[in-house]
Amino acid sequence: MSVLSVWMTVAARGADPQAYVTTIRATGEGDLDAAISSSSDLLALQKTQAVSPFALAGRIRNEYDRIRTALESFGYYAPIVRIEVGMRPGKGAPAGPMFDGRDPRLPEWLLSVPKGQNVQIIVTPMRGEMFRLGRLTLQRAPQDGPGEVVLNTPEATALGLRVGQPAVASDVLAAATHLQAELKEEGYALGAVAPPKAWLRPETHTLDLVFTVRRGPVVDIGAITLTGLKRVHPSYIARRLTIRPGMLYQPSRIEAARQDLASLGVFSDVQVRDVPPLTAGDSMPLDFGFTEGKRRMVEVQGGYSTDLGGRGGVSWTHNNIFGNAEKLRLTALVTGLGGSAQQGLGYDVYADLMKPDFGSRNQNLSVRVEGIRQLLYSYRQTALLVRAGLVRRLGRRWTVSYGGQAEQEQIDQMGRTNDYTIVSIPLAATYDGTGVSNPIDPATHGVRLALSATPSASLVNGTSFFTILQANASTYFDLTHLGLSRPGRSVLAFRGIIGNVQGASTFDIPPDQRLYAGGSATVRGFRYQGVGPQFPDSKYAIGGTSMDAGSFEFRQRLFRSFGAALFADAGQVGTSSRPFEGTLRVGAGAGVRYYTPIGPVRVDVAVPLNRPARGDTWELYIGLGETF
């Protein structure tokens, strides 16, 4: 063979991709092993980007630095990285000689590997001694004037670091970020902390750090500009802002103001940025930039249970009808599509208007006009209702509401038709300590509490007065606190409801104002209004003046998007004003969940454990979100 043909053969082989298999030996530290694997080019590219033997030799040489960097980031600054390359043994074939990854003969050997033969690469990272933090020093930047070392203590609390802790790179970088955030929170809007300078001390296995800090002047908030507003009135946003020029510049306060504006529901995005340079008096101008969201929205609603049947309809919402974030919502629903507690089709048509910051900040005006027709087995109702009230937030967790309501209705019960005019003053307070902003999202901890009192007057055949009192509480416990599961995967949920009517007996109250139990809101396994006194020889509920119910539920997430639940409910309805009277009914069941971006889709099946005469043998409930 001529010299030319040999050269052409080698050149051709050098252009062919060389397949290989990488093995990274464990260090015994799980997080470190994961970091090494994610930083390895040999491992990441072995299946997707095959290269020629020459390029593979270069990839192996570069791997040393990548693995070493991963080790150093965990505090191992004197590691040893060994990479061995050899022929991958076949079935029954012994392994050949192994080459060091830095061996100058490696490229030539890779060229000699027969085409189609895999190469075996073994990476062995050895941690060596853990380095720990030694001397910690803060020094002024030259712009802040003379003075070098301003802090050199064993406990550098401003950094969140301590002498002797492992010299983990992420902790060191996070300390600089934390210190810079603290400076800005104290009003140093131009405060900056440079990446630390580090000195290795191999003799003591320590790492000395020097952080250079620039503070600059203490800064106030300057002029505030609003950009991007098109249909939202700037005057309303200016009144809504929780910050004002002249206040101390604090990023947390500025961010809270941004989030507050974003919560109005009329913007798809709200951003705030500094507008340097500083103005007279060391003030930092700010600009709030807004992207307005869609003003109109159409939604489709639906749900099903074997007791109330199916319900479905459509809602149309205008999110900024008058330019001050007012929301108008029009809804039309068809109800009673089948169902063991229904006698026929009904409807629920209503218009809601919500005006934020009515009279004062965090106080919203809510107005509803509603028409209802429902053909329940217990009664048939056609009603027109008008309600107006104020909803006021008291801090992050408490909300109170109060207002007035008028209702004109016609009710047919057991062949007797009556007209009622009812006026009432609903009063309510709610507490939510779950930290869940979207009520559809499942809670995993905390307590929810709802209290209501509704003084009412019925203006038919003389005036009768009565007051409906009700309390509803639920709490949630994550089994991760017992070490039994990962956070949010296994949750126990408890609910309790108690209510009574003061001032009138059962038959002095319009049927729709009486208390009922049964269904997903109280006792599953019984149809709506299926718990409590009934008219003789029928399944028509009378209703009562006292009611109590309790629920227990175990919720378990399965895989990524599925879940399951086991539950038991119990409750009773009585005809006196004292709760805990009547026949106690108990139901139990199970369900599945499918978790979507807007909340879990719920399917529950429940059975009664002590079914009354003419009661259903089982119930099915389908809806969005958990029952409580």
XYZ file of C-alpha atoms in Angstrom:
628
model
C 0.000 0.000 0.000
C 1.363 3.405 -0.917
C 1.970 6.216 1.564
C -0.806 8.213 -0.108
C -3.372 5.433 0.340
C -2.397 5.009 4.031
C -2.844 8.763 4.573
C -6.243 8.702 2.853
C -7.363 5.750 5.040
C -6.362 7.565 8.246
C -8.018 10.776 7.086
C -11.233 8.958 6.267
C -11.236 7.213 9.676
C -10.607 10.554 11.380
C -13.779 11.954 9.866
C -16.020 9.073 11.017
C -17.976 9.618 14.271
C -16.746 7.513 17.176
C -19.481 5.977 19.358
C -18.759 5.753 23.079
C -20.404 4.967 26.437
C -19.699 7.070 29.543
C -19.782 5.800 33.126
C -19.445 8.267 36.013
C -18.615 6.632 39.304
C -20.524 7.853 42.355
C -18.891 9.952 45.044
C -21.354 8.877 47.723
C -22.949 12.356 47.916
C -26.259 12.410 46.047
C -26.521 16.133 45.263
C -22.882 16.263 44.171
C -23.319 13.235 41.909
C -26.328 14.910 40.283
C -24.319 18.105 39.709
C -21.424 16.165 38.172
C -23.737 14.265 35.846
C -25.511 17.436 34.704
C -22.195 19.201 34.015
C -20.691 16.328 32.005
C -20.509 16.907 28.260
C -19.400 13.323 27.710
C -22.606 12.053 29.292
C -24.946 14.654 27.797
C -23.700 14.416 24.209
C -22.842 10.743 23.816
C -26.174 9.896 22.117
C -27.030 13.146 20.389
C -23.734 14.552 19.073
C -21.295 11.854 18.009
C -17.923 13.302 16.893
C -14.764 12.142 15.176
C -11.941 10.483 17.155
C -9.908 13.726 17.195
C -12.891 15.749 18.458
C -13.698 13.060 21.051
C -10.156 13.330 22.429
C -10.717 17.095 22.831
C -14.046 16.522 24.534
C -12.344 14.169 27.010
C -9.633 16.749 27.809
C -12.274 19.436 28.440
C -14.180 17.104 30.760
C -11.534 17.431 33.496
C -12.288 21.110 34.026
C -16.052 20.599 33.933
C -15.980 17.859 36.583
C -13.507 19.813 38.701
C -15.746 22.890 38.604
C -18.705 20.817 39.804
C -16.615 19.450 42.706
C -15.362 22.909 43.651
C -18.895 24.275 43.691
C -19.599 21.906 46.591
C -16.505 22.948 48.542
C -14.008 20.335 47.295
C -11.151 22.545 46.070
C -8.463 19.835 46.002
C -10.174 17.057 44.063
C -8.690 14.416 41.818
C -10.423 13.610 38.543
C -9.431 10.465 36.699
C -10.715 9.626 33.214
C -9.914 6.252 31.621
C -10.598 5.344 27.998
C -10.577 1.866 26.512
C -12.280 -0.594 24.220
C -15.730 -1.587 25.417
C -15.684 -5.368 25.914
C -18.116 -7.384 23.843
C -19.843 -10.647 24.718
C -17.150 -12.943 26.083
C -14.389 -10.597 24.929
C -11.976 -9.267 27.572
C -11.482 -5.519 28.031
C -8.393 -4.053 26.380
C -5.864 -1.606 27.841
C -7.174 1.637 29.387
C -5.660 5.026 28.466
C -5.507 8.085 30.653
C -7.676 10.886 29.236
C -4.615 13.176 29.044
C -2.345 10.596 27.410
C -0.904 12.192 24.233
C -1.273 8.824 22.482
C -5.069 8.854 22.999
C -6.009 10.479 19.638
C -3.864 7.982 17.740
C -5.405 5.065 19.635
C -8.945 6.338 18.977
C -8.116 6.417 15.252
C -7.194 2.744 15.432
C -10.541 1.673 16.918
C -12.404 -0.419 14.323
C -15.407 1.249 12.774
C -18.619 0.375 14.654
C -16.786 -0.497 17.886
C -17.888 1.417 21.002
C -15.330 3.087 23.242
C -15.735 2.901 27.018
C -15.042 6.064 29.092
C -14.920 5.811 32.882
C -14.922 9.064 34.905
C -13.837 8.753 38.554
C -14.242 11.961 40.609
C -12.503 11.904 44.011
C -13.632 14.652 46.357
C -10.640 15.080 48.578
C -10.840 17.206 51.732
C -13.829 19.518 52.234
C -12.782 23.199 52.351
C -14.532 25.426 54.863
C -14.954 29.169 55.176
C -12.111 30.920 56.909
C -11.730 34.666 57.215
C -14.778 36.678 56.105
C -14.222 40.342 55.281
C -16.371 43.208 54.072
C -14.611 46.255 52.629
C -15.835 49.578 51.276
C -15.717 50.314 47.576
C -13.453 53.253 46.676
C -16.522 55.381 45.806
C -17.636 55.239 49.465
C -14.484 56.926 50.732
C -11.468 55.720 52.733
C -11.561 52.713 54.948
C -10.707 49.173 54.104
C -11.896 46.399 56.389
C -15.201 47.218 58.067
C -16.158 43.749 59.237
C -14.085 40.758 60.197
C -15.912 38.622 62.732
C -16.502 34.896 63.136
C -20.228 35.465 62.664
C -20.853 37.620 59.585
C -24.603 37.834 60.107
C -25.112 40.434 57.396
C -23.923 37.855 54.876
C -25.724 34.862 56.305
C -22.364 33.040 56.413
C -20.367 31.733 59.335
C -16.751 30.770 59.763
C -16.302 27.016 59.504
C -19.269 26.197 57.306
C -18.633 24.263 54.051
C -17.371 26.565 51.280
C -20.225 25.800 48.899
C -20.197 28.161 45.916
C -23.966 28.644 45.786
C -24.020 29.687 49.457
C -21.222 32.217 48.885
C -22.925 33.752 45.846
C -26.291 33.782 47.637
C -24.666 35.658 50.524
C -23.575 38.463 48.196
C -27.073 38.647 46.715
C -28.627 38.675 50.191
C -26.337 41.463 51.384
C -27.127 43.562 48.313
C -30.863 43.071 48.902
C -30.424 44.145 52.544
C -28.618 47.301 51.457
C -31.392 48.252 49.063
C -34.028 47.524 51.696
C -32.314 50.079 53.952
C -32.683 52.715 51.235
C -29.341 52.344 49.428
C -30.895 52.161 45.974
C -27.451 52.160 44.311
C -26.013 49.634 46.735
C -24.029 46.845 45.133
C -21.924 43.907 46.301
C -19.260 42.725 43.871
C -18.600 39.003 43.380
C -16.323 37.987 46.270
C -12.606 37.529 45.914
C -11.454 34.185 47.281
C -8.115 32.881 48.562
C -7.552 29.176 49.010
C -5.545 28.107 52.063
C -4.557 24.500 51.222
C -2.603 24.092 54.439
C -5.764 24.672 56.540
C -8.337 23.599 53.938
C -10.104 26.926 54.249
C -11.352 29.593 51.869
C -10.970 33.282 52.766
C -13.482 35.685 51.251
C -13.479 39.444 50.719
C -16.738 41.154 49.713
C -16.466 44.671 48.284
C -19.528 46.726 49.150
C -20.689 49.960 47.577
C -23.492 51.684 49.479
C -23.988 55.097 47.934
C -26.504 57.563 49.402
C -29.762 56.775 51.199
C -32.456 57.291 48.573
C -36.137 58.287 48.642
C -38.752 57.445 46.043
C -38.879 60.166 43.407
C -41.470 61.008 40.774
C -43.691 58.088 39.716
C -44.781 57.752 36.096
C -47.470 55.416 34.709
C -47.046 54.110 31.162
C -49.080 51.744 29.004
C -52.529 52.716 30.334
C -55.131 52.843 27.573
C -58.596 52.193 28.989
C -57.834 52.207 32.704
C -57.981 55.710 34.170
C -54.544 56.907 35.408
C -56.227 58.847 38.219
C -57.624 55.608 39.680
C -54.226 53.885 39.536
C -52.581 56.915 41.166
C -55.096 56.720 44.051
C -54.623 52.974 44.314
C -50.819 53.135 44.624
C -49.523 52.238 48.072
C -46.273 54.196 47.641
C -45.713 57.924 47.299
C -42.788 60.207 46.356
C -40.700 61.014 49.407
C -41.005 57.562 50.996
C -37.822 55.633 51.740
C -36.773 53.565 48.729
C -37.468 49.939 49.728
C -37.734 47.187 47.087
C -40.140 45.156 49.232
C -42.568 48.074 49.507
C -42.265 48.817 45.780
C -42.860 45.163 44.888
C -45.908 45.039 47.179
C -47.308 48.045 45.296
C -46.696 46.293 41.972
C -48.419 43.093 43.137
C -51.359 45.083 44.484
C -51.944 46.684 41.080
C -51.542 43.328 39.337
C -54.259 41.868 41.606
C -56.896 44.219 40.155
C -57.501 41.704 37.361
C -57.379 44.220 34.499
C -53.687 43.875 33.625
C -51.912 40.955 32.006
C -48.572 42.342 33.210
C -47.345 45.035 35.594
C -43.662 45.963 35.770
C -41.805 48.599 37.785
C -38.302 49.867 37.119
C -35.895 52.483 38.419
C -35.344 55.512 36.169
C -31.867 56.827 37.042
C -30.096 59.160 37.533
C -31.017 60.345 41.010
C -32.836 63.652 41.112
C -32.274 66.488 43.585
C -32.329 65.320 47.177
C -31.182 61.801 46.248
C -34.562 60.612 44.925
C -34.996 57.677 42.531
C -37.761 58.131 39.911
C -39.896 55.038 39.248
C -41.865 53.948 36.199
C -44.795 51.530 36.387
C -45.381 49.881 33.025
C -48.766 48.253 32.345
C -50.025 45.806 29.767
C -53.801 45.782 29.848
C -55.484 42.403 29.598
C -58.538 41.424 27.601
C -61.565 43.378 28.736
C -64.182 40.825 27.723
C -64.256 37.138 28.480
C -66.718 34.301 27.856
C -66.744 31.233 30.101
C -68.645 27.971 29.963
C -69.750 26.376 33.232
C -70.923 22.872 33.979
C -71.311 20.280 36.712
C -73.214 17.135 37.578
C -74.392 15.173 40.577
C -76.972 12.426 40.796
C -79.043 14.410 43.318
C -79.114 17.892 41.723
C -78.578 16.593 38.197
C -76.668 18.536 35.592
C -76.208 22.277 35.349
C -74.590 24.211 32.568
C -74.453 27.629 31.041
C -72.352 30.557 29.977
C -70.942 33.733 31.567
C -69.878 36.974 29.918
C -67.522 39.256 31.844
C -66.341 42.804 31.228
C -63.290 43.445 33.423
C -63.090 47.242 33.118
C -66.497 48.528 32.153
C -66.171 52.113 33.471
C -62.383 52.465 33.427
C -61.768 51.998 37.161
C -61.417 48.166 37.217
C -65.174 47.660 37.681
C -66.275 44.148 36.719
C -69.654 43.271 35.205
C -70.535 39.589 34.941
C -73.670 38.216 33.245
C -74.479 34.534 33.776
C -77.233 32.255 32.486
C -77.480 28.664 33.711
C -79.868 25.809 33.051
C -80.332 23.652 36.155
C -82.076 20.452 37.155
C -81.006 18.322 34.189
C -82.147 15.099 35.811
C -81.342 14.370 39.435
C -83.046 12.555 42.289
C -83.779 15.813 44.149
C -85.228 17.593 41.090
C -88.652 17.538 39.433
C -87.731 19.362 36.246
C -85.641 21.996 34.499
C -84.915 25.318 36.147
C -82.742 28.337 35.550
C -80.431 30.695 37.369
C -79.844 34.046 35.622
C -77.945 36.842 37.319
C -75.912 39.998 36.814
C -73.049 40.908 39.153
C -71.359 44.295 39.334
C -68.222 44.773 41.434
C -66.699 48.204 41.978
C -63.320 48.153 43.778
C -62.211 50.739 46.351
C -65.744 51.976 46.900
C -65.604 54.678 49.552
C -62.183 53.583 50.784
C -59.316 51.369 49.827
C -59.818 47.569 50.073
C -63.591 48.015 50.195
C -65.582 46.770 47.206
C -69.194 47.377 46.277
C -71.004 44.251 45.129
C -74.438 44.333 43.477
C -76.445 41.363 42.198
C -79.781 41.060 40.416
C -80.887 37.433 40.066
C -83.782 35.424 38.734
C -84.174 31.822 39.926
C -86.483 28.950 39.118
C -85.821 25.571 40.692
C -88.127 22.567 40.813
C -86.901 20.623 43.814
C -88.818 17.696 45.253
C -89.141 19.595 48.522
C -90.576 22.747 46.893
C -90.843 24.638 43.634
C -89.520 28.178 43.669
C -89.612 31.132 41.299
C -87.854 34.205 42.704
C -86.413 37.603 41.900
C -83.600 38.759 44.167
C -81.726 42.057 44.500
C -78.688 42.360 46.738
C -76.154 45.123 47.384
C -73.361 45.168 49.901
C -69.807 46.056 50.781
C -66.933 43.598 51.022
C -63.951 44.825 53.029
C -60.567 43.189 53.568
C -59.077 43.431 57.045
C -55.442 42.468 56.621
C -54.324 39.496 54.565
C -56.634 36.887 56.086
C -59.867 38.471 57.275
C -62.728 39.690 55.076
C -66.049 41.124 56.261
C -69.184 41.870 54.266
C -72.474 43.596 55.025
C -75.378 44.915 53.017
C -79.049 44.498 52.218
C -81.159 42.049 50.235
C -84.739 41.934 49.001
C -86.456 38.874 47.534
C -89.853 38.385 45.950
C -90.736 34.731 45.435
C -93.467 32.227 44.842
C -93.123 28.763 46.380
C -95.262 25.696 45.819
C -94.883 23.001 48.498
C -97.079 19.915 48.834
C -99.725 21.432 46.544
C -99.916 24.740 48.395
C -98.673 27.951 46.759
C -97.524 30.997 48.734
C -95.992 34.338 47.799
C -93.258 35.769 50.009
C -91.510 39.109 50.276
C -88.333 38.846 52.328
C -85.902 41.590 53.284
C -82.660 40.793 55.070
C -79.335 42.240 56.164
C -76.616 39.621 55.493
C -73.533 40.002 57.705
C -70.493 37.759 57.214
C -66.851 37.373 58.151
C -64.320 34.966 56.668
C -60.802 33.975 57.671
C -58.372 32.176 55.356
C -55.031 31.037 56.739
C -54.255 28.495 54.025
C -52.134 30.817 51.889
C -54.033 29.709 48.754
C -54.985 32.718 46.632
C -57.152 30.771 44.173
C -60.116 29.137 45.982
C -60.159 26.307 43.427
C -56.592 25.244 44.283
C -56.456 22.564 47.015
C -55.271 23.735 50.431
C -52.601 21.679 52.199
C -52.369 23.473 55.534
C -54.005 26.162 57.621
C -57.568 26.990 58.642
C -60.593 28.494 56.906
C -63.478 29.976 58.875
C -66.777 31.518 57.716
C -69.324 33.121 60.053
C -72.642 34.610 58.988
C -75.718 36.160 60.559
C -78.716 37.103 58.428
C -81.463 39.030 60.229
C -84.582 38.738 58.040
C -88.200 39.772 57.909
C -90.988 38.021 56.002
C -93.635 40.569 54.996
C -96.535 38.256 54.127
C -99.601 37.805 56.377
C -98.089 40.092 58.946
C -94.422 40.596 59.570
C -92.336 37.821 61.114
C -88.705 38.223 62.099
C -86.022 35.544 62.206
C -82.222 35.335 62.096
C -80.205 32.632 60.372
C -76.839 31.909 62.042
C -74.195 29.685 60.500
C -70.533 28.819 61.062
C -68.314 26.806 58.741
C -64.730 25.772 59.565
C -62.195 23.612 57.753
C -58.588 22.719 58.441
C -55.870 20.840 56.576
C -52.866 18.834 57.727
C -49.987 17.781 55.456
C -48.584 14.370 56.410
C -45.124 15.570 55.410
C -44.933 17.004 58.941
C -44.909 13.408 60.211
C -42.277 12.368 57.688
C -44.782 10.167 55.838
C -44.846 11.864 52.440
C -43.467 14.628 50.312
C -44.946 18.129 50.764
C -48.443 18.460 49.357
C -48.805 14.794 48.400
C -50.803 13.405 51.360
C -53.254 15.690 53.143
C -55.931 15.214 55.813
C -58.877 17.616 55.523
C -61.585 18.256 58.126
C -64.777 20.317 57.894
C -67.441 21.285 60.397
C -70.733 23.156 59.822
C -73.278 24.342 62.370
C -76.332 26.514 61.893
C -79.646 27.453 63.431
C -82.572 29.819 63.043
C -83.573 32.099 65.883
C -86.916 33.822 66.323
C -89.335 31.546 64.449
C -90.400 27.926 64.180
C -90.026 25.785 61.089
C -93.387 26.535 59.444
C -93.149 30.252 60.186
C -90.143 30.467 57.843
C -90.411 30.366 54.041
C -89.275 26.916 52.804
C -86.188 28.272 50.995
C -84.975 29.942 54.209
C -85.029 26.721 56.259
C -81.936 24.623 56.881
C -81.276 21.459 54.873
C -78.498 18.866 54.654
C -77.390 16.280 52.132
C -75.225 16.616 49.050
C -71.607 17.619 48.459
C -71.857 20.742 50.634
C -72.786 18.813 53.802
C -73.315 15.018 53.784
C -72.301 13.090 50.682
C -74.123 9.835 50.018
C -77.500 11.541 50.555
C -79.263 13.650 47.955
C -79.620 17.385 48.522
C -82.297 17.902 51.217
C -82.197 14.144 51.879
C -81.103 14.533 55.521
C -83.674 15.733 58.054
C -87.426 15.627 58.653
C -89.646 14.622 55.750
C -93.360 14.869 55.061
C -95.102 11.576 55.919
C -94.964 8.832 53.302
C -92.835 10.910 50.922
C -89.278 11.887 50.140
C -90.095 15.583 50.374
C -87.971 17.372 52.958
C -89.579 19.725 55.441
C -86.381 21.499 56.406
C -85.443 22.559 59.907
C -84.228 25.291 62.214
C -80.955 23.632 63.222
C -78.314 21.772 61.276
C -74.838 20.376 61.870
C -72.452 18.355 59.723
C -68.873 17.164 59.784
C -66.520 15.733 57.147
C -63.198 13.917 57.089
C -61.214 13.436 53.893
C -57.862 11.877 53.034
C -56.358 13.266 49.805
C -53.474 11.568 48.047
C -51.652 12.831 44.958
C -50.775 10.056 42.493
C -48.103 10.542 39.852
C -48.036 14.056 38.365
C -51.623 14.858 37.420
C -53.825 12.388 39.279
C -55.066 11.969 42.814
C -57.502 10.029 44.963
C -59.622 10.715 48.025
C -61.373 8.757 50.774
C -64.020 10.520 52.842
C -66.740 10.161 55.468
C -69.494 12.695 56.248
C -72.119 12.881 58.983
C -74.887 15.369 59.723
C -78.397 15.992 60.998
C -81.245 18.505 60.768
C -83.530 19.341 63.716
C -86.711 21.328 64.311
C -85.572 23.170 67.426
C -83.179 26.103 67.650
C -80.513 23.931 69.256
C -78.016 22.067 67.016
C -77.076 18.399 67.419
C -80.696 17.235 67.361
C -82.391 15.032 64.822
C -81.467 11.735 63.190
C -77.742 11.502 62.464
C -77.008 10.355 58.922
C -73.590 9.038 57.853
C -72.171 8.642 54.361
C -68.807 7.494 53.011
C -67.122 7.215 49.671
C -64.097 7.669 47.451
C -63.103 9.773 44.504
C -60.479 10.512 41.893
C -58.884 13.809 40.902
C -57.313 15.065 37.695
C -55.195 18.165 38.282
C -55.376 20.834 35.597
C -53.799 24.322 35.476
C -57.118 25.840 36.628
C -57.764 23.339 39.426
C -58.598 19.677 40.035
C -61.474 17.978 38.254
C -63.296 16.007 40.964
C -65.317 12.795 40.611
C -66.712 11.381 43.888
C -68.966 8.403 44.585
C -70.640 8.128 48.006
C -73.076 5.738 49.663
C -75.299 6.212 52.733
C -74.394 4.047 55.704
C -77.859 4.417 57.295
C -80.201 5.150 54.412
C -83.674 6.497 55.248
C -86.869 5.271 53.640
C -87.043 6.339 49.981
C -83.422 7.460 50.119
C -80.993 6.991 47.236
C -78.591 4.048 47.351
C -75.615 6.044 46.049
C -74.625 9.450 44.753
C -72.162 10.676 42.102
C -70.619 14.159 42.185
C -68.600 15.784 39.378
C -67.163 19.274 39.683
C -64.133 21.575 39.579
C -62.135 22.041 42.775
C -62.326 20.223 46.087
C -65.585 20.152 48.049
C -63.903 22.208 50.806
